[in-house]
CSV table of C-alpha atoms in Angstrom, one decimal:
chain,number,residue,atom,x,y,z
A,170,UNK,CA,0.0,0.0,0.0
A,171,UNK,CA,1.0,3.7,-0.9
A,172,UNK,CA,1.5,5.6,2.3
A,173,UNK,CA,-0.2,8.1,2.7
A,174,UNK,CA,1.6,10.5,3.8
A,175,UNK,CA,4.5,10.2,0.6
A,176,UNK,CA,5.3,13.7,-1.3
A,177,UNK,CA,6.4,13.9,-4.6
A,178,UNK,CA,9.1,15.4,-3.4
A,179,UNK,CA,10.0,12.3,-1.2
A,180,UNK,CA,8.9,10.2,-3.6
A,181,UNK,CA,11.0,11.0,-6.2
A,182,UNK,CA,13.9,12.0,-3.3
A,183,UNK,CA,13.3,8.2,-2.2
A,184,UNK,CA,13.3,6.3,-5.7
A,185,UNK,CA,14.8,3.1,-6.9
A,186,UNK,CA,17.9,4.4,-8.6
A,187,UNK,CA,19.9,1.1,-8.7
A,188,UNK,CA,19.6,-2.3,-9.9
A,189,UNK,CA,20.4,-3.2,-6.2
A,190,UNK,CA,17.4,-1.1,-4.7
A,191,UNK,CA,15.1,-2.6,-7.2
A,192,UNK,CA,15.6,-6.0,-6.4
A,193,UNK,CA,15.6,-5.6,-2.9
A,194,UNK,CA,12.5,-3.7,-2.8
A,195,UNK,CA,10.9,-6.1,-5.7
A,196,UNK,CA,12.6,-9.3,-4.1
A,197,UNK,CA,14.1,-10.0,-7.6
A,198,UNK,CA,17.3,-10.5,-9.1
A,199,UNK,CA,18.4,-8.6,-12.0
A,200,UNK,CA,21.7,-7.9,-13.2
A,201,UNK,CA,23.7,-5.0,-13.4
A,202,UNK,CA,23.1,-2.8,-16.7
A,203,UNK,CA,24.6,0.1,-18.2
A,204,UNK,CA,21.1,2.2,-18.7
A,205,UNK,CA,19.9,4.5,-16.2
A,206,UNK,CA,17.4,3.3,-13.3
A,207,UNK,CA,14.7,5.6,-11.5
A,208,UNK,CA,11.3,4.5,-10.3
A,209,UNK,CA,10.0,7.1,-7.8
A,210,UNK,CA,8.7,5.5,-4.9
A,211,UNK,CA,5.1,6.6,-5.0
A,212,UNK,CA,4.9,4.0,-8.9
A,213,UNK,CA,6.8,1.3,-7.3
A,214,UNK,CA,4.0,0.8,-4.8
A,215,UNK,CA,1.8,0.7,-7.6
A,216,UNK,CA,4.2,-1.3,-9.5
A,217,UNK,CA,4.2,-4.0,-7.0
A,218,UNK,CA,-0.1,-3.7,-5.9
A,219,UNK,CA,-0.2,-4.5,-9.8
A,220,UNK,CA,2.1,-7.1,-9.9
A,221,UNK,CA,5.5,-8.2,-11.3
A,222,UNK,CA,3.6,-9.1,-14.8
A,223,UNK,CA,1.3,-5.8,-14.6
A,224,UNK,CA,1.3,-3.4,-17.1
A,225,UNK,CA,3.5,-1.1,-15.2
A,226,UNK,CA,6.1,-3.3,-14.1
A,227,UNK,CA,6.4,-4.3,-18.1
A,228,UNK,CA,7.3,-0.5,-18.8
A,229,UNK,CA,9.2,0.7,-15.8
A,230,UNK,CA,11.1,-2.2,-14.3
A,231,UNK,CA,14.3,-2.8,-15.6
A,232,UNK,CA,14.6,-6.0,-17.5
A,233,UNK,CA,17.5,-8.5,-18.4
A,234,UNK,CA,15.9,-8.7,-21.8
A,235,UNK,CA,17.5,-4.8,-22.2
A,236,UNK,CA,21.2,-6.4,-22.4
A,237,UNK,CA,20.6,-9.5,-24.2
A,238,UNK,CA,22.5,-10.0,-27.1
A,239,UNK,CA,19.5,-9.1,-29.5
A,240,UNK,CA,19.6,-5.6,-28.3
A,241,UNK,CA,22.8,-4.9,-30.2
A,242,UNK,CA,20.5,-4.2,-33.3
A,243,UNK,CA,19.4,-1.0,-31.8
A,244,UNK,CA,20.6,2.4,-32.2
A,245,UNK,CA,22.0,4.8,-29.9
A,246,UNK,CA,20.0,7.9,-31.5
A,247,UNK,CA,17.3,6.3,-33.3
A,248,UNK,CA,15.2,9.7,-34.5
A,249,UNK,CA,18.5,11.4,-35.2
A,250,UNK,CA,19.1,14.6,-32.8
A,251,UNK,CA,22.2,14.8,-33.2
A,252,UNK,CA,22.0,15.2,-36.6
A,253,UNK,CA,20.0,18.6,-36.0
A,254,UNK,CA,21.4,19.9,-32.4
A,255,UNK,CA,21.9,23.2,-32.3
A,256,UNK,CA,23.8,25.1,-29.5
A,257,UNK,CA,21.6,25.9,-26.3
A,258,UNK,CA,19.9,22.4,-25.7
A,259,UNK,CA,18.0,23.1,-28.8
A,260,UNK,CA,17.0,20.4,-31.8
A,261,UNK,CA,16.0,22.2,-34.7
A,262,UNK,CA,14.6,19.8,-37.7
A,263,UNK,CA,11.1,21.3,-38.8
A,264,UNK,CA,11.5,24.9,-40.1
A,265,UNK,CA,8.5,26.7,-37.5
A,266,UNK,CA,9.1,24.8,-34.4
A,267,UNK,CA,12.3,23.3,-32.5
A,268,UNK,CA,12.7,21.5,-29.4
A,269,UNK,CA,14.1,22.7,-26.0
A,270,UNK,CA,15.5,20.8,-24.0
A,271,UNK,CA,16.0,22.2,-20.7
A,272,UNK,CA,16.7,18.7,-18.3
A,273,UNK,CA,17.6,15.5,-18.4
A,274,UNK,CA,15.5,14.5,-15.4
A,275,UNK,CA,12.6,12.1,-16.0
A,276,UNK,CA,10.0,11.5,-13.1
A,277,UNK,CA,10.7,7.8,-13.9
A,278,UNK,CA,12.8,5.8,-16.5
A,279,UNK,CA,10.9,4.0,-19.0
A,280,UNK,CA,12.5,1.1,-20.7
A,281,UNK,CA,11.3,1.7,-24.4
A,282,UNK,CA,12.5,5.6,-24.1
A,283,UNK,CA,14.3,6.7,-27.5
A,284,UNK,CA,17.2,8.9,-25.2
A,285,UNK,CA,18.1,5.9,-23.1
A,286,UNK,CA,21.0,5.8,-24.6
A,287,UNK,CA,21.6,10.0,-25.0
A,288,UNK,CA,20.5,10.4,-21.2
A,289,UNK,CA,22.3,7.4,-19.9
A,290,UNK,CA,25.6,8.8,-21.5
A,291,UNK,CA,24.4,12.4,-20.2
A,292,UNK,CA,25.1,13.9,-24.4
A,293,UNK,CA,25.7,17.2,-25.6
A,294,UNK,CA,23.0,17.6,-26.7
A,295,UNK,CA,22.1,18.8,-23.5
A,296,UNK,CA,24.7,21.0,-22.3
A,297,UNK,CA,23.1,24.0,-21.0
A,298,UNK,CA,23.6,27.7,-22.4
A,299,UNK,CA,20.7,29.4,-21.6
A,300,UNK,CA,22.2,32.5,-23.4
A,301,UNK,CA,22.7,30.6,-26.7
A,302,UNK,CA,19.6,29.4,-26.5
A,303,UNK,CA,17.9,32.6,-26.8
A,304,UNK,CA,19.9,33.9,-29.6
A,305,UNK,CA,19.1,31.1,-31.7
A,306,UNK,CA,15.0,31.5,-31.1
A,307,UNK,CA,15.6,35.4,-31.6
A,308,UNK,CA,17.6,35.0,-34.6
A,309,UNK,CA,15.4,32.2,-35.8
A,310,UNK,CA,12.0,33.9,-37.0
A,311,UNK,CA,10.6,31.5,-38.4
A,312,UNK,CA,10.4,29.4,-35.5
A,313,UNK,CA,6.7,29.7,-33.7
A,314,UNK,CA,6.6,27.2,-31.4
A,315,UNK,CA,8.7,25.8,-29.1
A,316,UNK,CA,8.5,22.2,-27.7
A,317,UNK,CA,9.8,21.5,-24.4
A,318,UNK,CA,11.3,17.8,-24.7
A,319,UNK,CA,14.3,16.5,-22.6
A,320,UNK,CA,14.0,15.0,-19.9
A,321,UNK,CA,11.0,16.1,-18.5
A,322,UNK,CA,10.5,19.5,-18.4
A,323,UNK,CA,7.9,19.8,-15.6
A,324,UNK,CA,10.3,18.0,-13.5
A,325,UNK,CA,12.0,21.6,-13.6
A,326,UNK,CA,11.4,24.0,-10.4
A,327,UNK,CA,8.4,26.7,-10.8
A,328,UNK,CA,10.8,28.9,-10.6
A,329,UNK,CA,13.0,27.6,-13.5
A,330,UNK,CA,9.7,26.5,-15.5
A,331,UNK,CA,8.4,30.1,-15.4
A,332,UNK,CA,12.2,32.3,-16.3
A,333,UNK,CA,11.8,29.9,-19.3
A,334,UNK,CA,8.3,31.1,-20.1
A,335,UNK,CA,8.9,34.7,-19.1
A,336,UNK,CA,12.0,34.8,-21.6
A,337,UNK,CA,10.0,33.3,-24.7
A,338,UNK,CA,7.2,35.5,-24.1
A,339,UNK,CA,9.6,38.3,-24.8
A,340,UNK,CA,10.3,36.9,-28.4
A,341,UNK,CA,8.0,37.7,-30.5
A,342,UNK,CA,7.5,35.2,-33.3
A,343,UNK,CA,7.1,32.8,-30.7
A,344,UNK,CA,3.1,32.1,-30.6
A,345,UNK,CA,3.4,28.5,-29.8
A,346,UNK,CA,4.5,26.6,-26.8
A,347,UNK,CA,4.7,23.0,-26.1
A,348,UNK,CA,5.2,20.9,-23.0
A,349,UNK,CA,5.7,17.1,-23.3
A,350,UNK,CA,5.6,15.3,-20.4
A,351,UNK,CA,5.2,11.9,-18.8
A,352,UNK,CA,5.0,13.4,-15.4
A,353,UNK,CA,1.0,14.2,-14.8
A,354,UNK,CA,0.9,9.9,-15.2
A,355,UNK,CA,4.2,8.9,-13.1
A,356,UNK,CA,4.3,11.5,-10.7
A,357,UNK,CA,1.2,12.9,-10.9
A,358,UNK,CA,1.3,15.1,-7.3
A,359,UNK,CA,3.7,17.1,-9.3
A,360,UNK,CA,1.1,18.7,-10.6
A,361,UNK,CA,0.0,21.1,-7.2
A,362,UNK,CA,-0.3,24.7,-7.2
A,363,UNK,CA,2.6,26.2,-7.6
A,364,UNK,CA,2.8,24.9,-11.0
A,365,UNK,CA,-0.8,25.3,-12.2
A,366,UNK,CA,-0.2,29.0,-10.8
A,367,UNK,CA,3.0,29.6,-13.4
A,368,UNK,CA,0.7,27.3,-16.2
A,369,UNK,CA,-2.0,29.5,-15.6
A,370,UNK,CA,0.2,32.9,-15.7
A,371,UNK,CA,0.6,32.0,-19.5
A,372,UNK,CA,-2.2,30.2,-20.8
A,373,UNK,CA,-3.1,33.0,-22.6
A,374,UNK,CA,0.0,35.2,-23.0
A,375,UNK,CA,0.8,32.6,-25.8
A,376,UNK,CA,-1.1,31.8,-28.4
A,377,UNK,CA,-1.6,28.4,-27.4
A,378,UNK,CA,-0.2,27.1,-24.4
A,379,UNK,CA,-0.1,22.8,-24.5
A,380,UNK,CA,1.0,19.9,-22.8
A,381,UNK,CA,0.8,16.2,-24.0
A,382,UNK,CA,0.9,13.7,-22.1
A,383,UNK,CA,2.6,10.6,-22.4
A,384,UNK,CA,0.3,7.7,-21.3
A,385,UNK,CA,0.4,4.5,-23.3
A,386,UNK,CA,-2.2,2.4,-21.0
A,387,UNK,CA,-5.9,3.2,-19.0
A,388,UNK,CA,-4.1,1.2,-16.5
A,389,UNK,CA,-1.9,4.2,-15.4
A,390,UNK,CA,-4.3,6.4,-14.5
A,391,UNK,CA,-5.7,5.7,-11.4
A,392,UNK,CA,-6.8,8.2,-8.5
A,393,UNK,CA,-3.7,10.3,-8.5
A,394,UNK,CA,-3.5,10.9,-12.0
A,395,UNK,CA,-7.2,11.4,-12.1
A,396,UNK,CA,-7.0,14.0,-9.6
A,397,UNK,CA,-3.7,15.5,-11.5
A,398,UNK,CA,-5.7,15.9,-15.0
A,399,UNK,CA,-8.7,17.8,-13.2
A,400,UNK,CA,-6.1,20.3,-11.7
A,401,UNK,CA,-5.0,20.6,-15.1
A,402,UNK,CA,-8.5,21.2,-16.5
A,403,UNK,CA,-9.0,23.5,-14.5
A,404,UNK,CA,-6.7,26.2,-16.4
A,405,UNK,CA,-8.6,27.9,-18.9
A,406,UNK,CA,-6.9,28.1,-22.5
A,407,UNK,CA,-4.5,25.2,-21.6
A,408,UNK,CA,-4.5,22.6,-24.7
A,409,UNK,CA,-4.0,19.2,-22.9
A,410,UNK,CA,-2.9,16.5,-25.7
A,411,UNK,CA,-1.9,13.0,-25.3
A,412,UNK,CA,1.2,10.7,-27.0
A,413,UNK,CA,1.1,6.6,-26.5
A,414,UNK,CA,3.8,4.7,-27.8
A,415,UNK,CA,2.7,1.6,-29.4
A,416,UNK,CA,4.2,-1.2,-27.4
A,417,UNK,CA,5.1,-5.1,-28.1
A,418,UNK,CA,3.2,-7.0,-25.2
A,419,UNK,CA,1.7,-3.2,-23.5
A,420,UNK,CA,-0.7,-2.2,-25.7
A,421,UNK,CA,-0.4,-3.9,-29.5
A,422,UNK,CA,-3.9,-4.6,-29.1
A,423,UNK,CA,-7.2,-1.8,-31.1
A,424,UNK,CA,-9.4,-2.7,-27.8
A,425,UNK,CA,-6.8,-1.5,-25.5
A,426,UNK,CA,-6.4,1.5,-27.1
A,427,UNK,CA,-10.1,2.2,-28.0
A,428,UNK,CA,-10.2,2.1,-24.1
A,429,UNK,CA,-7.5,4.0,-23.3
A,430,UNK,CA,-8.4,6.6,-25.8
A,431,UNK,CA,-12.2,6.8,-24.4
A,432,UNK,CA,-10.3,7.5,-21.0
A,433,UNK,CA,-8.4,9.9,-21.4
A,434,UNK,CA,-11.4,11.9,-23.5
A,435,UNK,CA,-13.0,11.9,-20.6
A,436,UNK,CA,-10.5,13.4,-18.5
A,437,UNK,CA,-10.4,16.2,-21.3
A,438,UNK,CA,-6.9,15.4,-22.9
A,439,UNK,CA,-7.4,14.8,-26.9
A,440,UNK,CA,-5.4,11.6,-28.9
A,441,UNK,CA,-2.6,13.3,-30.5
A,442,UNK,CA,0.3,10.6,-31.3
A,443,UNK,CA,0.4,7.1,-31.7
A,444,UNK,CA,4.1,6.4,-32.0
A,445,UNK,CA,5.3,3.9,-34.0
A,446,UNK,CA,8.1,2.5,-31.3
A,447,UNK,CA,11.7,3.5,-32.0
A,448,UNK,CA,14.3,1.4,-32.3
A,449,UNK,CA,16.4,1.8,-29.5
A,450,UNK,CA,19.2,-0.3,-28.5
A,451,UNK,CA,18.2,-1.7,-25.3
A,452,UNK,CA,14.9,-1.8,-26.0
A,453,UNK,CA,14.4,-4.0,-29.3
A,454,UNK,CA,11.9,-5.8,-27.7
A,455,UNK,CA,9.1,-3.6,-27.4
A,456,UNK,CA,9.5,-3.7,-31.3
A,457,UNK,CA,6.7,-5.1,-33.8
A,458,UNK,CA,6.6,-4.5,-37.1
A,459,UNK,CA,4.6,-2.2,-39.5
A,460,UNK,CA,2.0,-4.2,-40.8
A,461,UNK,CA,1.1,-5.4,-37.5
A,462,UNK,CA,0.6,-1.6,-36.4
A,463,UNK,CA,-1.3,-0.6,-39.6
A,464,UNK,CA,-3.5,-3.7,-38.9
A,465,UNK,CA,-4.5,-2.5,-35.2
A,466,UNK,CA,-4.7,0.7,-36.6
A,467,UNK,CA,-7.1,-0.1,-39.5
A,468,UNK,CA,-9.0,-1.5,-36.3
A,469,UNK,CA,-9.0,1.6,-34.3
A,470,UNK,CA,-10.3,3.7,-37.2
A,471,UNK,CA,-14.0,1.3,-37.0
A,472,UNK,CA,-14.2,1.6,-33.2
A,473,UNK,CA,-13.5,5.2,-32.8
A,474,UNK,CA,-15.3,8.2,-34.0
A,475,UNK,CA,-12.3,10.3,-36.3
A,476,UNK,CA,-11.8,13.3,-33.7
A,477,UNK,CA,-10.8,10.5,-31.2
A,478,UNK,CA,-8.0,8.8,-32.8
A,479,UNK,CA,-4.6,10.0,-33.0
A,480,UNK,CA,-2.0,10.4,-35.7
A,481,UNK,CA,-0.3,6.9,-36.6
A,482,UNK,CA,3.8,8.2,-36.9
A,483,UNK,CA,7.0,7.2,-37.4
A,484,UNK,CA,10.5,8.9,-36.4
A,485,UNK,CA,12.1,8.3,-39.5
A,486,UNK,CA,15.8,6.6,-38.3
A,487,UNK,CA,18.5,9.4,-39.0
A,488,UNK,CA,16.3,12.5,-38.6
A,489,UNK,CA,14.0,12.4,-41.2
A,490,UNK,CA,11.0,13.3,-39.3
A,491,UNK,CA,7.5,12.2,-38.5
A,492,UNK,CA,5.7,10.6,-41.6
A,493,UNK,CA,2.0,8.9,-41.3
A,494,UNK,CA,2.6,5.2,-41.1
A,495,UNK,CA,-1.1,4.3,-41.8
A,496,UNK,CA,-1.6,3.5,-45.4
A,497,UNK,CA,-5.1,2.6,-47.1
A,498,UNK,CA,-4.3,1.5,-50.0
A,499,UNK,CA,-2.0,-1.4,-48.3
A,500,UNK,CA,-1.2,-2.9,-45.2
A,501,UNK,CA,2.0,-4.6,-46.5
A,502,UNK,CA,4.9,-2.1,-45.9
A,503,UNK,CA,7.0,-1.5,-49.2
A,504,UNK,CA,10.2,-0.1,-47.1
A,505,UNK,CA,10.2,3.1,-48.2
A,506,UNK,CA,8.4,5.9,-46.6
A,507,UNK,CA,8.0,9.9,-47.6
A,508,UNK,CA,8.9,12.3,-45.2
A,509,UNK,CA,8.1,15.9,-44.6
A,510,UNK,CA,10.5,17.2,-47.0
A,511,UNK,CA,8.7,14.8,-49.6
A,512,UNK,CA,12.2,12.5,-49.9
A,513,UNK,CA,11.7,9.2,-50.2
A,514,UNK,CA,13.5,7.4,-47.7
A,515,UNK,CA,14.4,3.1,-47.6
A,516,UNK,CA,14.5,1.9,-43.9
């Protein structure tokens, strides 16, 4: 049982950061691996209410499968940042909107995460110039949005979160700001009132203010996050979206996420992304193929109304970009997608 009396301060303070705390506190035994650990102490209760073969366990526990010889097929960069980093944390590939990336600290480490490798190895990519950063966006106007990536970027102090805001509100081709974040569904008391007071301060000094909301199951969202979402909600203006990896053995399945999309509706947050996974090394095995996604797809589109299902994507290995993976005149995959440039591009 949760106690009740856990923070998320001390709950993220008090996490399982190494293979040794986690199979102590899980009476397992994994071995040692290179990747980075961290499951705050509020999900590992859940994690072990649900059970070892639970949904949750399958996405945050660390696994032996992550350093079994398979997983050499992955890659270390699989959508290609560093192929557009730019100084001052920033990733620049689409010409109106770039990723910032202000932290490398996650509310929890999930095993299928495309940085594993980039955050594990603590990259360049996110050395921190907060100077550069804002002569890039000022000397960039063609940028309108920017999307806070990272890390998790409402792991970031109040304080911190809102300089950031306060600084881009200043620049002004930027009408667009972004938040992704996996935190309102892993740490979900995060979300208290200091920080719907700085999301509320510019809801509507942007244009649009979002956040979207890594969830990938309706089996994480329980109470907590229930409560988290209606505190969010509550913040006129504020455009909540959702992104769900689709996961080998999680979710590869149209009535789980018919269910999980009908959720989250009700909790106000739209279907934005359905990812395509990435291929990772040290997580190969969350993998399934194209046609099986098109297929589960194709299923999704009879069950759910159009305004309710998300866009099917792909990160194109080596930077190439997000490209619709769904296809209706064929379910076979010919190997060669178009990306947003319009180049064709073999996998």
């Amino acid at each position: 049982m949760i106690p009740s009396e856990l923070s998320w301060k001390d709950s993220f303070k008090n996490g399982l950061r190494s293979i040794e705390q986690v199979n102590q506190f899980f009476n397992i035994s994994l071995k040692e691996m290179h990747f980075d650990n961290l499951i705050p102490l509020h999900l590992a209760y859940r994690i072990k209410e649900q059970g070892l073969d639970g949904i949750l366990a399958k996405q945050f526990l660390p696994s032996n499968e992550e350093i079994a010889d398979h997983q050499e097929d992955g890659l270390n960069d699989p959508i290609g940042d560093q192929n557009f980093s730019r100084p001052g944390q920033i990733i620049h590939r689409y010409k109106n909107r770039a990723l910032f990336l202000p932290t490398t600290v996650c509310p929890v480490v999930c095993r299928y995460c495309f940085r594993k490798n980039e955050l594990s190895n603590n990259d360049e990519i996110f050395k921190s110039d907060f100077q550069k950063t804002l002569e890039y966006f000022e000397n960039h106007p063609e940028i309108e949005e920017i999307i806070f990536s990272g890390g998790d970027p409402l792991m970031l102090s109040n304080e911190k979160l809102e300089s950031y805001l306060n600084s881009f509100s200043k620049i002004k081709h930027i009408k667009y700001i972004r938040l992704h974040s996996r935190t309102p569904i892993s740490l979900p008391q995060r979300i208290d009132t200091g920080l719907t007071e700085v999301l509320k301060m510019y809801a509507n000094t942007f244009e649009t203010l979002s956040i979207a909301i890594h969830v990938n199951h309706k089996e994480e969202i329980d109470a907590d996050v229930t409560a988290a979402m209606a505190r969010l909600r509550e913040i006129q203006s504020l455009n909540l979206l959702s992104q769900t990896v689709l996961l080998k053995g999680i979710n590869d399945c149209p009535n789980i996420l018919e269910d999980l999309f009908k959720k989250i509706n009700r909790l106000g947050i739209r279907p934005y992304y359905l990812h395509h996974p990435d291929k990772v090394k040290g997580g190969m095995h969350f993998q399934l193929d194209i046609k099986a996604g098109r297929i589960i797809y194709a299923n999704l589109r009879d069950k759910l109304p159009g305004w309710l299902i998300p866009q099917y994507v792909l990160d194109i290995p080596g930077g190439y970009g997000k490209t619709p993976l769904f296809n209706p005149e064929a379910l076979e995959f010919s190997g060669v997608l178009i990306n947003y440039k319009s180049q064709q591009i073999k996998l």
